Short mmCIF file of C-alpha atoms and ligand atoms in Angstrom, two decimals:
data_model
loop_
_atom_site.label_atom_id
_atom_site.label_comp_id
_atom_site.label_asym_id
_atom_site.label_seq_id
_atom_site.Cartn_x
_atom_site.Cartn_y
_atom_site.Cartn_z
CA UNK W 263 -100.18 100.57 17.37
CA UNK W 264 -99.36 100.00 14.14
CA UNK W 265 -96.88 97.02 13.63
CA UNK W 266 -97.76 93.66 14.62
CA UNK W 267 -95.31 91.79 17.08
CA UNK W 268 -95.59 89.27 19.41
CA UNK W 269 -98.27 90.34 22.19
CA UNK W 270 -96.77 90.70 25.73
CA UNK W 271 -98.91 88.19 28.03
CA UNK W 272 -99.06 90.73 30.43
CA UNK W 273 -101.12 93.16 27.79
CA UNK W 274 -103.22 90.32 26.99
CA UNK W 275 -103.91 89.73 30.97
CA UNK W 276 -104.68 93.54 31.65
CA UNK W 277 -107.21 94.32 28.87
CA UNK W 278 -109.20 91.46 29.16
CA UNK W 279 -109.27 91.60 33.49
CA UNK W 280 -110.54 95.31 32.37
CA UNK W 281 -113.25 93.91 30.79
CA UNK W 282 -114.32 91.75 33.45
CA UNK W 283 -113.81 94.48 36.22
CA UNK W 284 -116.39 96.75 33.99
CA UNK W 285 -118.98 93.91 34.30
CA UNK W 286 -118.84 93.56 30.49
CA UNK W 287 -119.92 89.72 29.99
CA UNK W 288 -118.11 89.85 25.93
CA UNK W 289 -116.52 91.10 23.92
CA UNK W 290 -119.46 91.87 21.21
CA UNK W 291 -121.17 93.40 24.21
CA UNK W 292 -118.58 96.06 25.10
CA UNK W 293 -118.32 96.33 21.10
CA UNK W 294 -122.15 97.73 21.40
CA UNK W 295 -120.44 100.66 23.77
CA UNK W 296 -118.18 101.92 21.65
CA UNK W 297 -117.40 103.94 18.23
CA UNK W 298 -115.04 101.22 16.22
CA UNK W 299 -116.48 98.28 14.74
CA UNK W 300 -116.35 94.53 17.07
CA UNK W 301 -113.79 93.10 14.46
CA UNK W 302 -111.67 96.36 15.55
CA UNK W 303 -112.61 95.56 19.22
CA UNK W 304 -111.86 91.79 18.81
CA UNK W 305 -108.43 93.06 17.23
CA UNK W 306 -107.79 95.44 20.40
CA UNK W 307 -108.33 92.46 22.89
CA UNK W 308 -105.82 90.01 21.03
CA UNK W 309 -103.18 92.33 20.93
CA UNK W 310 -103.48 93.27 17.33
CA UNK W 311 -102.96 96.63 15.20
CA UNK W 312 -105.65 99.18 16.37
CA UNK W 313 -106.31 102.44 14.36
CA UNK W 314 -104.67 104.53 17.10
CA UNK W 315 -107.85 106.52 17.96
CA UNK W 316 -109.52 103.31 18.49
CA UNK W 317 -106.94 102.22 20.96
CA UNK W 318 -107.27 105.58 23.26
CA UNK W 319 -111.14 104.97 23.18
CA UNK W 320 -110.94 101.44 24.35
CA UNK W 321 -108.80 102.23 26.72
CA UNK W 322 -110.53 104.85 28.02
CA UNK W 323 -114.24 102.96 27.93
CA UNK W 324 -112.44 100.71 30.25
CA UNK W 325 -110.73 102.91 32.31
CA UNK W 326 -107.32 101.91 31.51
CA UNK W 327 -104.42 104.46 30.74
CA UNK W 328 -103.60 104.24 27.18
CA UNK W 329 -99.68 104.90 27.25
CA UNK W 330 -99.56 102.63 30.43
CA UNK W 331 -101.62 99.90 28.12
CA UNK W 332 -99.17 100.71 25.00
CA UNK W 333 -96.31 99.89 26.47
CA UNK W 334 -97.09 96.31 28.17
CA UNK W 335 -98.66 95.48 24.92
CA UNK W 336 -95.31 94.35 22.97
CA UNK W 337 -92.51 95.17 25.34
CA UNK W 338 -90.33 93.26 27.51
CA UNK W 339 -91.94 93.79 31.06
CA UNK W 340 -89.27 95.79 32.46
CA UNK W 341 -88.84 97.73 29.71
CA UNK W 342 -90.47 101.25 29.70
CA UNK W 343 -91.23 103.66 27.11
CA UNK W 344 -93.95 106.64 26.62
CA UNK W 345 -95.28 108.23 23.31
CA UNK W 346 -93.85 111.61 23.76
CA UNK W 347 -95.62 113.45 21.11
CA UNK W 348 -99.35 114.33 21.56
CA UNK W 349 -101.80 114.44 19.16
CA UNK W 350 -102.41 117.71 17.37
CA UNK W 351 -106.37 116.51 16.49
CA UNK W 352 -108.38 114.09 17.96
CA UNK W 353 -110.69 112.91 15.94
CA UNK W 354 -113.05 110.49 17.90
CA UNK W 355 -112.36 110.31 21.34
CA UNK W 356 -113.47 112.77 23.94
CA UNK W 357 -111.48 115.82 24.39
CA UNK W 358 -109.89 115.62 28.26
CA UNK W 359 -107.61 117.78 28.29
CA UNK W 360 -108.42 121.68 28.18
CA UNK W 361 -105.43 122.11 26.47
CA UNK W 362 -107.24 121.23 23.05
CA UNK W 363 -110.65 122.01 23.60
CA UNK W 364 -112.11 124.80 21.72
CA UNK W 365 -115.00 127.33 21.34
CA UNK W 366 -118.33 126.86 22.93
CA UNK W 367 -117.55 130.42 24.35
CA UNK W 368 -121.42 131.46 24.76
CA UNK W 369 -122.35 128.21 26.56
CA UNK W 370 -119.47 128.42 28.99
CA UNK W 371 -120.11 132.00 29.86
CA UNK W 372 -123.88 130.71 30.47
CA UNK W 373 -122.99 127.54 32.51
CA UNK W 374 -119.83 129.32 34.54
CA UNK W 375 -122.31 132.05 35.18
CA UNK W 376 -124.44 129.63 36.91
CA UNK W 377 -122.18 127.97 38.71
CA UNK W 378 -120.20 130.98 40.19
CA UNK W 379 -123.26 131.88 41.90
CA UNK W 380 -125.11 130.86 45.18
CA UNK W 381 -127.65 128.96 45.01
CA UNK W 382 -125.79 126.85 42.43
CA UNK W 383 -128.18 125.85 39.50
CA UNK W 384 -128.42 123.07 37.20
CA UNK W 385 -128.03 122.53 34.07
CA UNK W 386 -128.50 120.42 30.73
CA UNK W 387 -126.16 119.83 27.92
CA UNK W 388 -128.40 118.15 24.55
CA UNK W 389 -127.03 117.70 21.45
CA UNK W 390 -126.60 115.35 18.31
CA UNK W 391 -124.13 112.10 18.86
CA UNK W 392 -120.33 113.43 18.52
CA UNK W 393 -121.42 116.49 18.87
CA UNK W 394 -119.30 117.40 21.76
CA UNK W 395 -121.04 117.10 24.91
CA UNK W 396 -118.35 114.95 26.97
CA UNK W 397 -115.88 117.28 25.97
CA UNK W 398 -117.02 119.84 27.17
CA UNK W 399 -117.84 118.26 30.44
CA UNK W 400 -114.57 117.20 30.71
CA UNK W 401 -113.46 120.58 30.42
CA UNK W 402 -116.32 122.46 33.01
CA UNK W 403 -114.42 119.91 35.25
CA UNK W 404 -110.82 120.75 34.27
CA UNK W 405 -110.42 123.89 33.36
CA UNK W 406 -110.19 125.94 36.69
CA UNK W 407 -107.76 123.52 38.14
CA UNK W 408 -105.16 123.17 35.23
CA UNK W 409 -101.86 124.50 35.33
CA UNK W 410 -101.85 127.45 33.10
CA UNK W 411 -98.32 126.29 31.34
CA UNK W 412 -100.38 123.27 30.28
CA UNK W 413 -102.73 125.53 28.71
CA UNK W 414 -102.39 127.41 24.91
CA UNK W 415 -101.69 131.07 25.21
CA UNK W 416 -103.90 133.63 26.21
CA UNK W 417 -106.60 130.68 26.69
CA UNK W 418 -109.12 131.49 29.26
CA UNK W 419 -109.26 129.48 32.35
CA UNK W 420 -110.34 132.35 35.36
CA UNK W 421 -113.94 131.42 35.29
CA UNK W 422 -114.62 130.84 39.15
CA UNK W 423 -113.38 133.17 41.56
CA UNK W 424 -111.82 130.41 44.03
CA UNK W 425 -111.90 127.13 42.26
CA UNK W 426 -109.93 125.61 45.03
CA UNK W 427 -113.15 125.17 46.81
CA UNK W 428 -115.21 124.00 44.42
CA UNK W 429 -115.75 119.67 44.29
CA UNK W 430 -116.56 118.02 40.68
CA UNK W 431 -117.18 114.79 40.36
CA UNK W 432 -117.70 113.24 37.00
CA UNK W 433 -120.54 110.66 36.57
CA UNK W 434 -120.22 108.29 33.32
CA UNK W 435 -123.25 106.11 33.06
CA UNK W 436 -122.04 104.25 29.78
CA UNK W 437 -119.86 102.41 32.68
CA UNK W 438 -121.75 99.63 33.37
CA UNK W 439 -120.92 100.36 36.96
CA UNK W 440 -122.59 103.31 37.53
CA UNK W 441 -126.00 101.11 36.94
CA UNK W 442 -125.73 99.89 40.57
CA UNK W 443 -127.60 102.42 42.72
CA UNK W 444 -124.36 101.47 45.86
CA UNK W 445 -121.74 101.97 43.41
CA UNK W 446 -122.84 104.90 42.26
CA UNK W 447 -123.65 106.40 45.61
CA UNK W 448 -120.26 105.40 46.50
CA UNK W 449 -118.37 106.68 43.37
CA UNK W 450 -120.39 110.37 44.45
CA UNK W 451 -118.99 109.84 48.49
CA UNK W 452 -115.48 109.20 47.67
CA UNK W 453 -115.44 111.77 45.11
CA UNK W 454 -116.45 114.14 48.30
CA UNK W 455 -113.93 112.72 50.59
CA UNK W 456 -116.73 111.97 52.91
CA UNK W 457 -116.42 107.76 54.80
CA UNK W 458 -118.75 105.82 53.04
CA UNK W 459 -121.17 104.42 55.33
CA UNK W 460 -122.17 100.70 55.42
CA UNK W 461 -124.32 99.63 53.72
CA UNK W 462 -124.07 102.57 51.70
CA UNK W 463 -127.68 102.92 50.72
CA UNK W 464 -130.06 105.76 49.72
CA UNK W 465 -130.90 107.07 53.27
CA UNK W 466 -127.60 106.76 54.79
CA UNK W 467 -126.02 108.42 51.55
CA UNK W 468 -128.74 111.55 51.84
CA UNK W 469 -127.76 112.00 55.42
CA UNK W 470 -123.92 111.81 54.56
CA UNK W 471 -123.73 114.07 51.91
CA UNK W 472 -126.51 116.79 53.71
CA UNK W 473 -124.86 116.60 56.98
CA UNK W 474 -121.03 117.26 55.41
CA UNK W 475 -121.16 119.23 51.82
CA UNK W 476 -120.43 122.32 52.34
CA UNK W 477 -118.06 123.57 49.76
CA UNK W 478 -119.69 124.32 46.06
CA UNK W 479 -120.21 120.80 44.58
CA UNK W 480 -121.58 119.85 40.71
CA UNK W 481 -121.92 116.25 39.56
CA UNK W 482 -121.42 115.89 36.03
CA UNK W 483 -123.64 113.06 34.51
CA UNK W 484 -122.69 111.84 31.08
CA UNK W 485 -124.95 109.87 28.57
CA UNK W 486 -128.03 109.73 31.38
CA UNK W 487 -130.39 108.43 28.79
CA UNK W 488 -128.21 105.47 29.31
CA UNK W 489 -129.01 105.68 33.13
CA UNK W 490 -132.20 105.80 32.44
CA UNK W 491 -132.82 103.23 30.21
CA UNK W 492 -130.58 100.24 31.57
CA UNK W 493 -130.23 100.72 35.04
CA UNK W 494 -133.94 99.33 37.23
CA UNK W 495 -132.11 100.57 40.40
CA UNK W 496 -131.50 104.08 39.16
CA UNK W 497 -135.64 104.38 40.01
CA UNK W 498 -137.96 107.03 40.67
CA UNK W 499 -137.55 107.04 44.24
CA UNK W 500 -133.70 107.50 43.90
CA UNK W 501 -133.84 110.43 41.27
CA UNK W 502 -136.44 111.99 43.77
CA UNK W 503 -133.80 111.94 46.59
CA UNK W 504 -131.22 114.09 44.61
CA UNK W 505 -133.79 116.42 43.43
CA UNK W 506 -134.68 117.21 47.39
CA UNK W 507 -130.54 116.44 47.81
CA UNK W 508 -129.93 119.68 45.28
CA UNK W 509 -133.07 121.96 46.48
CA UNK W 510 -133.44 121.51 50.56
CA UNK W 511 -130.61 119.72 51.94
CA UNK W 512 -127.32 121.46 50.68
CA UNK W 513 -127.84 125.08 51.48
CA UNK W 514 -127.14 125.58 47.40
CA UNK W 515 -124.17 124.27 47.13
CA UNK W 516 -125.01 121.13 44.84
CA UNK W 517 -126.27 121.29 40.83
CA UNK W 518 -126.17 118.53 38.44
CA UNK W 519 -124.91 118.99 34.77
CA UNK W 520 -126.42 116.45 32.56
CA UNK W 521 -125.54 115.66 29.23
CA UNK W 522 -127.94 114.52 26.77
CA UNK W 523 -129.37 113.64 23.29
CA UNK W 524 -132.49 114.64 24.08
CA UNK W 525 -134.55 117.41 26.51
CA UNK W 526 -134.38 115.99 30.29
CA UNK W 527 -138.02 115.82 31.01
CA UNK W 528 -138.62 114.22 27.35
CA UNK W 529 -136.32 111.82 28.31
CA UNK W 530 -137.65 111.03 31.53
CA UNK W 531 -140.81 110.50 29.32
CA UNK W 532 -139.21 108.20 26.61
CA UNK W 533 -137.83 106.02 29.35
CA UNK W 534 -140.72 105.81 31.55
CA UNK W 535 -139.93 108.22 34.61
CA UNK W 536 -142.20 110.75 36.02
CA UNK W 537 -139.82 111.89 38.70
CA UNK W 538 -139.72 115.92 38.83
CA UNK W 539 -135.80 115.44 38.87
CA UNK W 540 -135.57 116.20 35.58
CA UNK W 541 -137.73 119.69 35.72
CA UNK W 542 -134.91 121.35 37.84
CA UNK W 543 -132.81 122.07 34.95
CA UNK W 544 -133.26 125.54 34.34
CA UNK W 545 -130.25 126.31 31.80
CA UNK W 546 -130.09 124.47 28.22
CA UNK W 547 -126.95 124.63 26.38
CA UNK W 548 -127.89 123.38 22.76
CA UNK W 549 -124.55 122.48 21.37
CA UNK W 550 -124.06 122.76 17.48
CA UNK W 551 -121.04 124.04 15.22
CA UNK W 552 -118.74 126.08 15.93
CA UNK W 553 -118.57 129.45 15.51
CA UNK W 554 -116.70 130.44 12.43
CA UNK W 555 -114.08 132.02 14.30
CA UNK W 556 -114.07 129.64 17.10
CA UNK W 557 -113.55 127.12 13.83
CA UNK W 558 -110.76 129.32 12.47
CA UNK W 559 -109.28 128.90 16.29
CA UNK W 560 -109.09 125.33 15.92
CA UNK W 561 -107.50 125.65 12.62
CA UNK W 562 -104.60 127.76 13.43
CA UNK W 563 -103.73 125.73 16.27
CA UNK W 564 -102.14 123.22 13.63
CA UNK W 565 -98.11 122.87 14.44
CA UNK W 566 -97.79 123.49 10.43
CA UNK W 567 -99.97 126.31 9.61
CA UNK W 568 -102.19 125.54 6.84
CA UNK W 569 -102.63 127.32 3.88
CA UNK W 570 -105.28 130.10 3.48
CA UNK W 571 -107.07 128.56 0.76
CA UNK W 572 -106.51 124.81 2.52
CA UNK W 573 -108.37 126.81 5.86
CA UNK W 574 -111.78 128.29 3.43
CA UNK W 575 -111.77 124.68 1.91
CA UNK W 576 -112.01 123.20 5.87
CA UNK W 577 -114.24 125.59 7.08
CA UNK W 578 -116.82 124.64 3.73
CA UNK W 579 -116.70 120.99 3.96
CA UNK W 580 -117.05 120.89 7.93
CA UNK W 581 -119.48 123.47 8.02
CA UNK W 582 -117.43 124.15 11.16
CA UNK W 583 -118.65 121.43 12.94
CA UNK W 584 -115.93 120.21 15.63
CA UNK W 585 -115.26 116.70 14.81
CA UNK W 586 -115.26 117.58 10.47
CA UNK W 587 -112.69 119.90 11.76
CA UNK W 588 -110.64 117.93 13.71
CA UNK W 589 -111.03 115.08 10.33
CA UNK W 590 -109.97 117.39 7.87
CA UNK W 591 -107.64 118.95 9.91
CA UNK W 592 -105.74 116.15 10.71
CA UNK W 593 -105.51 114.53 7.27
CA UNK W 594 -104.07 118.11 6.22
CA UNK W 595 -101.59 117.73 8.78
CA UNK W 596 -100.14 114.54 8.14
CA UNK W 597 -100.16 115.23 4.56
CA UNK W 598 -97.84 118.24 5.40
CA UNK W 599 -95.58 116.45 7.76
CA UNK W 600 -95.02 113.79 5.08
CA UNK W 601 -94.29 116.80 2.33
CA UNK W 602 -96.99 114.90 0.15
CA UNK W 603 -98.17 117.68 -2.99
CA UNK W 604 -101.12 117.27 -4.30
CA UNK W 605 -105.12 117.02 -2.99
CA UNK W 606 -105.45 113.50 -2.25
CA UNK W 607 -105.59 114.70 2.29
CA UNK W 608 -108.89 116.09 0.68
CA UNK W 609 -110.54 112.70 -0.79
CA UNK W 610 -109.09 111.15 2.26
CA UNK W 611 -110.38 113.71 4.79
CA UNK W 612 -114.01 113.48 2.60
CA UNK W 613 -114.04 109.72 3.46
CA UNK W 614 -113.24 110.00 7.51
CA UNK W 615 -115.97 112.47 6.93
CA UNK W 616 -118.68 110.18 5.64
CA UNK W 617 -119.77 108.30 9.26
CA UNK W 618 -120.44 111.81 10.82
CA UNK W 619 -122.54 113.12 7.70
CA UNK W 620 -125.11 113.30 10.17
CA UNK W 621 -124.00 115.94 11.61
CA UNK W 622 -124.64 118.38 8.62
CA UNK W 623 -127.89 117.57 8.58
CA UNK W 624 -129.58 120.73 10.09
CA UNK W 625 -132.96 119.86 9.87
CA UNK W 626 -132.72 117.66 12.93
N1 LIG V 951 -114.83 121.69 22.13
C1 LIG V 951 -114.19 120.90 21.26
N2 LIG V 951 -112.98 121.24 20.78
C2 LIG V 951 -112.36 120.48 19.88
N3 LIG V 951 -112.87 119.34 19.39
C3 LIG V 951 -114.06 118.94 19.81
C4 LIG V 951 -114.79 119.69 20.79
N4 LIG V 951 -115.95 119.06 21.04
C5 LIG V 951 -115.96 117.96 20.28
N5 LIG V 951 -114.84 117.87 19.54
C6 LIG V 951 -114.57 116.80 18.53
O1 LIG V 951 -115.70 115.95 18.51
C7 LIG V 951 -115.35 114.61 18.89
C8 LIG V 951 -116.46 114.01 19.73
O2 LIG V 951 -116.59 114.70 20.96
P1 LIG V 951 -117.41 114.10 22.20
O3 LIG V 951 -117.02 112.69 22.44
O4 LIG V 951 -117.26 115.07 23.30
O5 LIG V 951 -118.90 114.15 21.63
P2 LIG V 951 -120.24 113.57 22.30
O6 LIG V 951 -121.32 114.53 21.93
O7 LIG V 951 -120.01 113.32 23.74
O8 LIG V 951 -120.38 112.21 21.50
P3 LIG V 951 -121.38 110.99 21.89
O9 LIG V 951 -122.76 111.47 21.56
O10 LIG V 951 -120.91 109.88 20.98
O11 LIG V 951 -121.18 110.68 23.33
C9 LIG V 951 -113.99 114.72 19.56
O12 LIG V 951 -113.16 113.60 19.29
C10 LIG V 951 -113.39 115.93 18.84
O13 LIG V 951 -112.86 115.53 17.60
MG1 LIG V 952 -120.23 111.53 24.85
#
């Protein structure tokens, strides 16, 4: 992403249909959904250099696949070409793939403990912004399924007994289509493999899903204060439904994850709900920094091992919070693969830092 050449019409066709087909009515308004600033966004849409984080987050806000996105962007059409290497640190974008996820070993013990067991229970994921909570959705939802030759060695992945049977279906409610109460019924039916009944409203979807789910099933709801707050049709009424959905309809086999910035029945508050939906969530995981040996984990997962004094200096400035890590880590990296003496990765990594100073902050 990091030469300009002349934009393929094709690229310029896809990104902006994307937009459309995510009910986004601009450009500055999808720029309000995302981490890089709207000239960067305005840059992404006309084909122009992206910082390459930026261009997987884009991508991935509008459900496109990157490499599939990368390669129309300059190329002849018939052309084809994938980015074989993968990044070593991600510093922005949710983590996806289990592969390079790390720590949060108490709060998966907790939440796998849960969900191995019948009645299935729900629970609540609240922490600071960047913190990690999509993540480690993502990887609740992952990690049972993935091939273990995809995965680092000795990682643990045998959390569930059978995860075969188990059905996750991940709900995103920063996509602007999850704020229609149909679509979003229908996103949770399809997910199920269950016909989606016409119209597909709130009765007919209760009497679907109680009269067919009866494998293990946990919807994953990401950034519900968004829910809450934008979408009329996501209503007291409807969050009532999946509370009696969860509690006397699917024999305990349905829990909700939620992940949040704030408490679930604070938020219901803040936004103006009463509905007892969000009282059911009986396990918190409060997600903060690392551990320092989940931190030193990360660390020594670098393709060029760092040196000892380079890892204490990490560990310091990051105060082993994920996303410092990943920053500094990846800025030590590159300054390795490019043989580069000296300190400057550090002034460099300092100023990535700066956005997510919040994050040190402990007193919130
Ligand atoms: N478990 C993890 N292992 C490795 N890196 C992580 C982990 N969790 C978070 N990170 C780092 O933090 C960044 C942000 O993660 P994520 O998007 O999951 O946070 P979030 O809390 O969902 O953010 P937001 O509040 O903006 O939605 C990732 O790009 C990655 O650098
Ligand atoms: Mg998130």
């Amino acid at each position: 992403m990091a030469r300009s050449q002349k934009v393929a019409p094709k690229y310029l066709q896809q990104v902006n249909s994307a937009l459309k087909r995510n009910g986004y009515p601009s450009k500055s308004k999808f720029g309000e959904h995302v981490t890089p600033s709207l000239s960067t966004v305005k840059n992404f849409f006309a084909g122009k250099p992206v910082d390459f984080e930026y261009f997987v987050e884009i991508c991935q806000k509008l459900a496109l696949d990157w490499q599939e996105v990368s390669d129309k962007k300059t190329l002849p059409q018939n052309t084809t070409i994938a980015i074989q290497e993968t990044s070593s640190f991600i510093t922005g974008p949710p983590i996806t793939h289990p592969r390079r996820f790390f720590g949060r070993e108490r709060e998966l013990k907790r939440l796998f403990q849960i969900l191995k067991r019948h009645p299935l229970q729900n629970a609540a994921i609240i922490g600071k912004r960047r913190i990690g909570k999509t993540s480690l959705l993502h990887y609740l939802k992952n990690i049972t399924i993935v091939p273990k030759n995809e995965l680092r060695q000795q990682q643990k992945s045998n959390w569930l007994a059978h995860p075969e049977i188990y059905n996750w279906i991940f709900v995103d409610f920063q996509d602007s289509r999850m704020s229609s109460r149909e679509n979003l019924l229908n996103h949770i039916i399809e997910n199920l493999n269950l016909k989606i009944p016409t119209p597909c409203d709130l009765d007919k979807f209760m009497d679907v899903v109680s009269d067919n789910l009866r494998n293990p099933t946990i919807i994953l709801m990401d950034e519900i204060g968004v829910g809450l707050q934008r979408c009329k049709e996501l209503d007291d009424e409807f969050w009532e439904s999946l509370r009696s959905l969860a509690t006397n309809h699917t024999g305990g086999n349905l829990a909700f994850i939620l992940a949040t910035h704030e408490s679930p029945s604070e938020l219901a508050q803040n936004t103006g709900h009463s509905s007892p939906f969000f009282n059911i969530f009986g396990y918190t995981a409060h997600l903060k920094e690392f551990t320092e040996s989940e931190a030193r984990e990360l660390l020594a997962s670098s393709p060029i091992a760092f040196p000892e004094e380079d890892v204490e200096w990490i560990l310091e400035q990051s105060c082993c919070v994920p996303i410092l890590l990943q920053i500094l880590s990846s800025e030590r990296l590159f300054s390795l693969e490019e043989g580069e003496s000296g300190e400057q990765w550090k002034q460099e990594g300092l100023l990535q830092m700066k956005k997510f100073i919040h994050l040190l902050d402990k007193s919130q």
